[in-house]
Short mmCIF file of C-alpha atoms in Angstrom, two decimals:
data_model
loop_
_atom_site.label_atom_id
_atom_site.label_comp_id
_atom_site.label_asym_id
_atom_site.label_seq_id
_atom_site.Cartn_x
_atom_site.Cartn_y
_atom_site.Cartn_z
CA MET A 960 332.39 138.34 -85.33
CA SER A 961 332.63 137.34 -88.91
CA LEU A 962 334.46 134.01 -88.04
CA ASP A 963 331.55 133.27 -85.64
CA THR A 964 328.99 134.04 -88.19
CA THR A 965 330.82 131.88 -90.82
CA LEU A 966 331.06 128.94 -88.31
CA SER A 967 327.39 129.28 -87.64
CA ALA A 968 326.44 129.34 -91.06
CA ASP A 969 328.46 126.09 -91.75
CA ALA A 970 326.70 124.51 -88.87
CA VAL A 971 323.50 125.47 -90.39
CA ARG A 972 324.40 124.28 -93.57
CA SER A 973 325.82 120.87 -92.22
CA SER A 974 322.70 120.28 -90.12
CA ARG A 975 320.52 120.60 -93.38
CA LEU A 976 322.85 118.33 -95.35
CA ALA A 977 322.57 115.80 -92.66
CA GLU A 978 318.65 116.03 -92.59
CA ARG A 979 318.69 115.15 -96.18
CA LEU A 980 321.20 112.66 -96.34
CA LEU A 981 320.21 110.73 -93.05
CA VAL A 982 316.45 110.10 -93.47
CA PRO A 983 317.01 108.06 -97.00
CA ALA A 984 319.71 106.50 -95.48
CA GLY A 985 317.29 105.27 -92.38
CA PHE A 986 315.03 104.33 -95.33
CA VAL A 987 317.20 101.80 -97.33
CA THR A 988 318.72 100.39 -94.14
CA THR A 989 315.51 99.30 -92.47
CA ALA A 990 313.68 98.25 -95.92
CA GLY A 991 316.85 96.02 -96.63
CA ASN A 992 316.78 94.54 -92.84
CA ALA A 993 312.79 94.08 -93.16
CA PHE A 994 313.24 91.77 -96.21
CA GLN A 995 316.23 89.80 -94.20
CA ILE A 996 314.18 89.17 -91.30
CA THR A 997 310.73 88.42 -92.74
CA ALA A 998 312.06 85.91 -95.18
CA ALA A 999 314.22 84.54 -92.60
CA ALA A 1000 311.20 84.07 -90.14
CA ILE A 1001 309.09 82.74 -93.05
CA LEU A 1002 311.88 79.95 -93.81
CA VAL A 1003 312.14 79.34 -89.96
CA PHE A 1004 308.69 78.87 -89.58
CA HIS A 1005 307.96 76.44 -92.48
CA ALA A 1006 310.81 74.11 -91.11
CA GLU A 1007 309.87 74.22 -87.28
CA GLN A 1008 306.03 74.97 -87.16
CA THR A 1009 306.09 76.64 -83.77
CA THR A 1010 306.08 80.00 -82.41
CA LEU A 1011 309.19 79.89 -80.32
CA ALA A 1012 311.26 78.81 -83.10
CA VAL A 1013 310.27 82.05 -84.95
CA GLY A 1014 311.09 83.95 -81.41
CA TRP A 1015 314.50 82.08 -81.37
CA LEU A 1016 315.17 83.87 -84.70
CA PHE A 1017 314.35 87.32 -83.16
CA ILE A 1018 316.32 86.48 -79.83
CA ALA A 1019 319.28 85.74 -81.92
CA VAL A 1020 318.92 89.41 -83.43
CA SER A 1021 318.64 90.76 -79.97
CA ILE A 1022 321.34 89.20 -77.71
CA PRO A 1023 324.24 90.68 -79.33
CA GLN A 1024 322.65 94.22 -78.96
CA VAL A 1025 321.67 93.63 -75.70
CA ALA A 1026 325.19 92.62 -74.49
CA LEU A 1027 326.89 94.90 -76.63
CA ALA A 1028 324.90 98.12 -77.29
CA LEU A 1029 326.06 99.70 -74.01
CA LEU A 1030 329.60 99.15 -74.66
CA PHE A 1031 329.41 100.20 -78.16
CA GLY A 1032 327.44 103.28 -76.74
CA LYS A 1033 330.53 104.27 -74.81
CA LEU A 1034 332.77 104.04 -77.73
CA VAL A 1035 330.60 106.12 -79.86
CA ASP A 1036 331.02 108.97 -77.33
CA LYS A 1037 334.72 108.97 -78.12
CA VAL A 1038 335.17 108.05 -81.71
CA ASP A 1039 334.13 109.69 -84.96
CA ARG A 1040 330.45 108.72 -85.23
CA ARG A 1041 330.24 109.16 -88.62
CA MET A 1042 332.98 106.77 -89.78
CA LEU A 1043 331.73 104.43 -87.10
CA CYS A 1044 328.36 104.29 -89.02
CA VAL A 1045 330.33 103.78 -92.47
CA ALA A 1046 332.07 100.99 -91.14
CA ALA A 1047 328.88 99.40 -89.42
CA ASP A 1048 327.19 99.58 -92.96
CA LEU A 1049 330.17 97.94 -94.85
CA VAL A 1050 330.59 95.13 -92.31
CA SER A 1051 327.00 94.28 -92.23
CA ALA A 1052 327.26 94.44 -96.30
CA MET A 1053 329.70 91.58 -96.29
CA THR A 1054 327.62 89.67 -93.53
CA ALA A 1055 324.39 90.05 -95.33
CA PHE A 1056 325.92 88.90 -98.77
CA ALA A 1057 327.45 85.65 -96.95
CA LEU A 1058 324.04 84.09 -96.27
CA PRO A 1059 322.85 83.61 -100.03
CA VAL A 1060 326.46 82.39 -100.62
CA TRP A 1061 325.84 79.88 -97.62
CA LEU A 1062 322.54 78.49 -99.29
CA TRP A 1063 324.17 78.36 -102.85
CA ILE A 1064 326.60 75.93 -101.40
CA GLY A 1065 323.74 74.02 -99.77
CA GLY A 1066 324.13 74.90 -96.15
CA PRO A 1067 321.17 74.41 -93.92
CA ALA A 1068 318.79 77.32 -94.20
CA ASN A 1069 317.89 77.47 -90.45
CA LEU A 1070 321.68 77.54 -89.35
CA GLY A 1071 322.51 80.02 -91.75
CA SER A 1072 319.37 82.20 -90.99
CA TYR A 1073 320.41 82.21 -87.19
CA ILE A 1074 323.94 82.93 -88.07
CA ALA A 1075 323.73 85.57 -90.49
CA ASN A 1076 321.19 87.41 -88.33
CA PHE A 1077 323.37 87.15 -85.27
CA MET A 1078 326.08 88.52 -87.14
CA LEU A 1079 324.20 91.46 -88.71
CA ALA A 1080 322.81 92.23 -84.88
CA CYS A 1081 326.52 92.52 -83.57
CA THR A 1082 326.91 95.51 -86.10
CA ALA A 1083 323.55 96.84 -85.65
CA ALA A 1084 324.65 97.10 -81.80
CA LEU A 1085 327.48 99.58 -83.17
CA PHE A 1086 325.33 101.27 -85.97
CA MET A 1087 322.48 102.20 -83.49
CA PRO A 1088 324.24 104.11 -80.87
CA ALA A 1089 326.58 105.66 -83.49
CA SER A 1090 323.35 106.87 -85.64
CA ASN A 1091 321.44 108.35 -82.91
CA GLY A 1092 324.84 110.03 -81.93
CA LEU A 1093 325.34 111.19 -85.03
CA ILE A 1094 321.93 112.75 -85.35
CA LYS A 1095 322.05 114.54 -81.86
CA GLU A 1096 325.53 115.81 -83.19
CA ARG A 1097 324.63 117.03 -86.63
CA ILE A 1098 320.97 118.02 -86.30
CA ARG A 1099 319.97 121.40 -84.59
CA ASP A 1100 318.21 120.75 -81.43
CA GLU A 1101 315.21 123.26 -82.42
CA ARG A 1102 314.86 120.73 -85.47
CA LEU A 1103 314.94 117.40 -83.72
CA GLY A 1104 311.02 117.16 -83.33
CA LYS A 1105 310.44 117.58 -87.03
CA PHE A 1106 313.47 115.61 -88.11
CA ASN A 1107 312.59 112.53 -85.78
CA SER A 1108 309.20 112.52 -87.46
CA HIS A 1109 310.69 112.41 -90.95
CA PHE A 1110 313.38 109.94 -90.01
CA GLU A 1111 310.77 107.68 -88.19
CA MET A 1112 308.61 107.85 -91.07
CA ALA A 1113 311.05 106.91 -93.78
CA SER A 1114 312.48 104.24 -91.44
CA ASN A 1115 309.36 102.42 -90.54
CA ALA A 1116 308.04 103.16 -94.05
CA GLY A 1117 310.85 101.47 -95.45
CA MET A 1118 310.43 98.58 -93.02
CA LEU A 1119 306.60 98.05 -93.19
CA LEU A 1120 306.98 98.42 -97.20
CA ALA A 1121 309.64 95.84 -97.38
CA SER A 1122 307.88 93.42 -94.96
CA SER A 1123 304.77 93.92 -96.95
CA LEU A 1124 306.47 92.78 -100.43
CA ALA A 1125 308.68 90.23 -98.51
CA GLY A 1126 305.74 87.82 -98.30
CA PHE A 1127 304.89 87.96 -102.05
CA LEU A 1128 308.75 88.18 -103.21
CA VAL A 1129 309.39 84.96 -101.30
CA ILE A 1130 306.48 83.21 -102.87
CA TRP A 1131 307.61 84.46 -106.30
CA PHE A 1132 311.24 84.18 -106.35
CA GLY A 1133 312.27 82.73 -102.88
CA ALA A 1134 314.21 84.14 -100.14
CA THR A 1135 317.82 84.34 -101.58
CA PRO A 1136 317.25 87.58 -103.81
CA LEU A 1137 316.14 89.30 -100.57
CA PHE A 1138 319.15 88.96 -98.75
CA ILE A 1139 321.22 90.04 -101.69
CA PHE A 1140 319.26 92.91 -101.99
CA ASN A 1141 319.80 93.55 -98.00
CA SER A 1142 323.51 93.57 -98.88
CA LEU A 1143 323.36 96.30 -101.30
CA THR A 1144 321.15 98.38 -98.81
CA PHE A 1145 324.05 98.63 -96.36
CA VAL A 1146 326.30 99.91 -99.12
CA VAL A 1147 323.67 102.92 -100.15
CA SER A 1148 323.73 103.75 -96.48
CA ALA A 1149 327.15 103.91 -96.14
CA VAL A 1150 327.61 106.12 -99.14
CA LEU A 1151 324.81 108.56 -97.75
CA VAL A 1152 326.28 108.73 -94.41
CA TYR A 1153 329.99 109.08 -95.86
CA ALA A 1154 328.30 112.11 -97.91
CA ILE A 1155 327.62 114.02 -94.69
CA GLY A 1156 331.19 115.41 -94.57
CA ARG A 1157 333.29 116.27 -91.56
CA LYS A 1158 331.60 117.85 -88.24
CA PRO A 1159 331.87 121.46 -88.78
CA VAL A 1160 333.90 123.37 -86.16
CA LYS A 1161 331.41 125.26 -83.56
CA ALA A 1162 333.44 125.61 -80.34
CA PRO A 1163 333.59 129.32 -80.70
CA VAL A 1164 329.89 129.25 -81.18
CA ALA A 1165 329.14 127.49 -77.98
CA GLU A 1166 331.58 129.94 -76.18
CA GLU A 1167 329.75 132.97 -77.29
CA THR A 1168 326.71 131.52 -76.47
CA THR A 1169 327.77 130.49 -72.58
CA THR A 1170 328.88 133.75 -72.22
CA ASP A 1171 326.20 135.92 -73.23
CA SER A 1172 323.02 133.46 -71.89
CA PRO A 1173 324.39 130.90 -69.73
CA ALA A 1174 321.24 130.22 -67.67
CA PRO A 1175 318.54 129.73 -70.46
CA VAL A 1176 320.50 127.50 -72.56
CA GLU A 1177 321.83 125.11 -70.20
CA ALA A 1178 319.64 121.96 -69.98
CA PRO A 1179 318.20 120.99 -66.43
CA VAL A 1180 320.58 119.50 -64.30
CA HIS A 1181 318.24 116.88 -63.02
CA GLN A 1182 317.20 115.20 -66.39
CA PRO A 1183 314.74 111.93 -65.70
CA ILE A 1184 316.79 110.27 -68.32
CA LYS A 1185 316.56 106.61 -67.16
CA ARG A 1186 312.44 107.12 -67.09
CA LEU A 1187 312.46 108.56 -70.48
CA ALA A 1188 314.51 105.87 -71.87
CA LEU A 1189 312.13 103.48 -70.36
CA LEU A 1190 309.39 104.98 -71.94
CA TYR A 1191 311.27 104.90 -75.41
CA ALA A 1192 312.10 101.31 -74.73
CA ASN A 1193 308.77 100.15 -74.25
CA GLY A 1194 308.32 100.26 -77.87
CA ASN A 1195 311.09 98.32 -78.81
CA ILE A 1196 309.51 95.38 -76.68
CA GLY A 1197 306.39 96.01 -78.53
CA LEU A 1198 308.04 95.81 -82.02
CA MET A 1199 309.92 92.69 -81.31
CA VAL A 1200 307.51 90.53 -79.41
CA ALA A 1201 304.49 91.60 -82.01
CA ASN A 1202 306.97 90.50 -84.98
CA VAL A 1203 307.17 87.06 -83.48
CA ILE A 1204 303.54 86.63 -82.63
CA LEU A 1205 302.07 88.35 -85.63
CA THR A 1206 303.61 85.89 -87.95
CA THR A 1207 302.25 83.03 -86.22
CA LEU A 1208 298.64 84.49 -85.83
CA ILE A 1209 298.50 84.90 -89.52
CA LEU A 1210 300.05 81.58 -90.66
CA GLN A 1211 298.68 79.43 -87.96
CA THR A 1212 295.89 80.66 -85.94
CA PHE A 1213 294.10 82.54 -89.05
CA ASP A 1214 295.43 79.86 -91.50
CA GLN A 1215 296.39 82.39 -94.23
CA GLY A 1216 299.49 82.47 -96.42
CA ALA A 1217 302.48 84.59 -96.53
CA TRP A 1218 300.55 87.02 -98.71
CA MET A 1219 298.77 88.31 -95.73
CA ILE A 1220 301.66 89.15 -93.69
CA GLY A 1221 302.05 91.50 -96.70
CA VAL A 1222 298.77 93.11 -96.61
CA VAL A 1223 298.96 93.55 -92.86
CA ASP A 1224 302.27 94.89 -93.10
CA ALA A 1225 300.96 97.49 -95.70
CA LEU A 1226 298.34 98.64 -93.69
CA ALA A 1227 300.33 99.13 -90.73
CA GLY A 1228 302.88 101.01 -92.87
CA VAL A 1229 300.04 103.19 -93.99
CA GLY A 1230 299.00 104.06 -90.79
CA PHE A 1231 302.20 104.75 -89.29
CA ILE A 1232 303.21 107.04 -92.47
CA VAL A 1233 300.03 108.98 -91.71
CA GLY A 1234 300.62 109.46 -88.16
CA ALA A 1235 304.30 110.37 -88.48
CA ALA A 1236 303.08 112.89 -91.48
CA MET A 1237 300.61 114.37 -88.75
CA TYR A 1238 302.97 114.39 -85.85
CA GLY A 1239 303.69 118.14 -86.21
CA LYS A 1240 300.08 119.05 -86.13
CA VAL A 1241 299.57 116.63 -83.43
CA SER A 1242 302.32 117.75 -80.87
CA LYS A 1243 301.20 121.18 -81.31
CA ARG A 1244 298.08 120.30 -79.38
CA PHE A 1245 299.73 117.84 -76.56
CA LYS A 1246 302.77 117.91 -74.61
CA GLY A 1247 305.74 115.66 -75.35
CA ILE A 1248 304.91 113.32 -72.34
CA HIS A 1249 301.05 112.84 -73.02
CA LEU A 1250 301.69 112.32 -76.58
CA ALA A 1251 304.11 109.58 -75.91
CA VAL A 1252 301.67 108.01 -73.42
CA LEU A 1253 298.32 108.45 -75.25
CA GLY A 1254 300.02 107.18 -78.58
CA THR A 1255 301.38 104.01 -76.80
CA LEU A 1256 297.98 103.23 -74.86
CA GLY A 1257 295.96 103.73 -78.43
CA ASN A 1258 298.26 101.20 -79.91
CA LEU A 1259 297.74 98.59 -77.24
CA ILE A 1260 294.07 99.26 -77.88
CA CYS A 1261 294.31 98.21 -81.21
CA LEU A 1262 296.87 95.35 -80.36
CA ALA A 1263 294.11 93.79 -78.21
CA ILE A 1264 291.60 93.68 -80.82
CA GLN A 1265 293.80 92.54 -83.80
CA PRO A 1266 293.72 88.32 -82.69
CA LEU A 1267 290.03 88.43 -82.61
CA HIS A 1268 289.64 87.73 -86.25
CA TYR A 1269 291.70 88.36 -89.63
CA ILE A 1270 289.14 91.06 -90.68
CA ALA A 1271 289.60 92.89 -87.01
CA LEU A 1272 293.48 92.35 -87.54
CA MET A 1273 293.17 94.27 -90.92
CA VAL A 1274 290.78 96.99 -89.63
CA ALA A 1275 292.58 97.74 -86.44
CA ILE A 1276 296.37 97.57 -87.71
CA PRO A 1277 296.17 101.02 -89.32
CA PHE A 1278 295.08 102.71 -86.37
CA ALA A 1279 297.68 100.82 -84.45
CA GLY A 1280 300.14 102.15 -86.75
CA PHE A 1281 299.00 105.76 -86.21
CA CYS A 1282 299.00 105.56 -82.63
CA PHE A 1283 302.53 104.03 -82.55
CA ALA A 1284 303.87 106.93 -84.55
CA GLN A 1285 302.81 109.26 -82.26
CA GLY A 1286 304.16 107.66 -79.16
CA ARG A 1287 307.41 106.69 -80.55
CA ILE A 1288 308.12 109.96 -82.29
CA ALA A 1289 307.25 111.77 -78.92
CA ALA A 1290 309.15 109.07 -76.88
CA ARG A 1291 312.29 109.38 -79.09
CA THR A 1292 312.54 113.03 -79.19
CA LEU A 1293 311.95 113.46 -75.32
CA LEU A 1294 314.73 111.34 -74.90
CA MET A 1295 316.93 112.68 -77.34
CA ARG A 1296 316.55 116.33 -76.19
CA ALA A 1297 317.21 115.53 -72.80
CA SER A 1298 320.45 113.67 -73.59
CA PRO A 1299 323.59 115.59 -73.18
CA GLU A 1300 325.59 115.34 -76.51
CA ASP A 1301 328.64 114.00 -75.10
CA ARG A 1302 326.64 111.07 -73.76
CA VAL A 1303 323.77 110.31 -76.25
CA GLY A 1304 325.62 107.37 -77.60
CA ARG A 1305 325.84 105.64 -74.11
CA ILE A 1306 322.30 106.54 -73.13
CA PHE A 1307 320.98 105.20 -76.82
CA GLY A 1308 322.92 102.21 -76.38
CA GLY A 1309 321.82 101.61 -73.04
CA THR A 1310 318.39 102.17 -73.95
CA GLN A 1311 318.44 99.79 -76.80
CA ALA A 1312 320.12 97.07 -74.24
CA VAL A 1313 317.05 97.46 -71.94
CA GLY A 1314 314.55 97.49 -74.55
CA LEU A 1315 315.81 94.20 -76.44
CA GLY A 1316 316.86 92.46 -73.20
CA LEU A 1317 313.14 93.33 -71.70
CA GLY A 1318 311.91 92.09 -75.37
CA VAL A 1319 314.01 88.84 -75.37
CA GLY A 1320 312.25 87.68 -71.91
CA ALA A 1321 308.98 88.84 -73.10
CA THR A 1322 309.21 86.96 -76.36
CA VAL A 1323 310.24 83.65 -74.61
CA VAL A 1324 307.46 83.95 -72.19
CA LEU A 1325 304.81 85.07 -74.51
CA SER A 1326 305.95 82.62 -77.12
CA THR A 1327 305.61 79.75 -74.96
CA LEU A 1328 302.06 81.14 -73.77
CA ALA A 1329 301.02 81.16 -77.33
CA ASP A 1330 302.43 77.51 -78.09
CA ALA A 1331 300.71 76.40 -74.57
CA THR A 1332 297.35 77.92 -75.16
CA THR A 1333 296.44 79.90 -78.26
CA VAL A 1334 298.18 83.15 -79.94
CA PRO A 1335 295.45 85.60 -78.68
CA TYR A 1336 296.58 85.12 -75.26
CA ALA A 1337 299.94 86.27 -76.12
CA PHE A 1338 298.84 89.49 -77.61
CA TRP A 1339 296.69 90.24 -74.43
CA GLY A 1340 299.46 89.29 -72.51
CA LEU A 1341 301.69 91.91 -74.37
CA ALA A 1342 299.09 94.81 -74.30
CA ILE A 1343 298.98 94.45 -70.25
CA LEU A 1344 302.90 94.24 -70.04
CA GLN A 1345 303.47 97.51 -72.19
CA GLY A 1346 300.48 99.14 -70.64
CA ALA A 1347 301.65 98.67 -67.02
CA ILE A 1348 305.20 100.08 -68.35
CA VAL A 1349 303.89 103.13 -69.80
CA ILE A 1350 301.47 104.20 -67.07
CA GLY A 1351 303.92 103.50 -64.35
CA THR A 1352 306.46 105.50 -66.26
CA TYR A 1353 304.15 108.10 -66.67
CA PHE A 1354 303.19 108.91 -63.06
CA SER A 1355 307.01 108.59 -61.97
CA LEU A 1356 307.70 111.54 -64.51
CA ALA A 1357 304.84 113.77 -63.87
CA LYS A 1358 306.35 114.96 -60.44
CA PRO A 1359 309.86 115.78 -61.88
CA LEU A 1360 308.41 117.18 -65.37
CA SER A 1361 306.00 119.35 -63.44
CA ALA A 1362 308.77 120.63 -61.05
CA GLN A 1363 310.86 121.62 -64.29
CA GLU A 1364 307.73 123.27 -65.93
CA LYS A 1365 307.41 125.50 -63.06
CA LYS A 1366 311.21 126.49 -63.01
CA GLN A 1367 311.73 127.19 -66.55
CA PRO A 1368 309.55 129.28 -69.45
CA ALA A 1369 307.40 126.75 -71.61
CA GLU A 1370 309.63 127.17 -74.69
CA VAL A 1371 312.78 126.20 -72.80
CA LEU A 1372 311.22 123.13 -71.36
CA GLU A 1373 310.00 122.08 -74.71
CA ALA A 1374 313.50 122.63 -75.94
CA THR A 1375 314.94 120.55 -73.61
CA ALA A 1376 313.16 117.93 -71.75
CA ALA A 1377 309.69 117.73 -73.09
#
């Protein structure tokens, strides 16, 4: 009994340490990536002057993740997830530093941007399922909702803060310093993840729990994993396409400078941070599935308003960020709670592959539509596409989640699938 108590206490301490370190690791990594991709997108647009050219940059980032995420997800479920995250960060640091070296020796900026971001995407295809597997492995299930709100707030705050600064920094200093900064963020992330330490031993605790109360602790046998994954992947589609068409909307349609990209991203960041900070209170009033759907639909309404005028864009985008935070965190928590620990790598790897695969197709189609007509049509097309996915997924989930609700107490259901 004393040994079991000690092991349980070690697991609790490990969970708390992981929470303290994984949140800042997510912040610095996404901040560096945002500096990298925003600066690269500005370079490519000024060189090519088309939406599709920017779209191909994001496609170059997405293709390796579509092709490799599921394969790496299976690897993550078999190998030490912590060390995989550290290895991916260190390889990314070297890759990110190679781009400014390429520019210093006079290499073409377009080619270097495509290749560097493609290579970074290959390591991201490993890091994404590894980091999600590490979260599921180290964070206690009852803490997942709160942790995900903190993690998403930190990660997206880092991304949006860096994106908002990138427009100004490219004007003042050029793109090269941002690429160097991105390399350093990967090193910091690797140090933070390594500091989590080894996974605590907890086999006896699991055995005792199974013996004493097997029925309430076991997750439902038939979890709607694929549909929950589609609900979460829908957010990835929106992020990918919106990043492409928003750049063109500001620089071409509204004929504004790169500074406005910074202002808009800052406003979106404020909305998202407020939304993530309030997620705990909001989630007490709505079920997870309802919050995931309503948050997404609110974001899409704001998305449809944004291309009307640059004033409308700046007014609507903080509300879009708020709504996106609610839908994103709720969908992530639903999927993570429903995923068995020994399969979470392949589940999130597959989800990433599906989301980015659909995002690649949507980016090509909607970028082509924007170049053939006007950019606002691409925004409205994206809203219709994502709306159809979230509404269709909700109705397909209503029956299985309702059946689970009848079979289980509300507290158990909330801790597993909802």
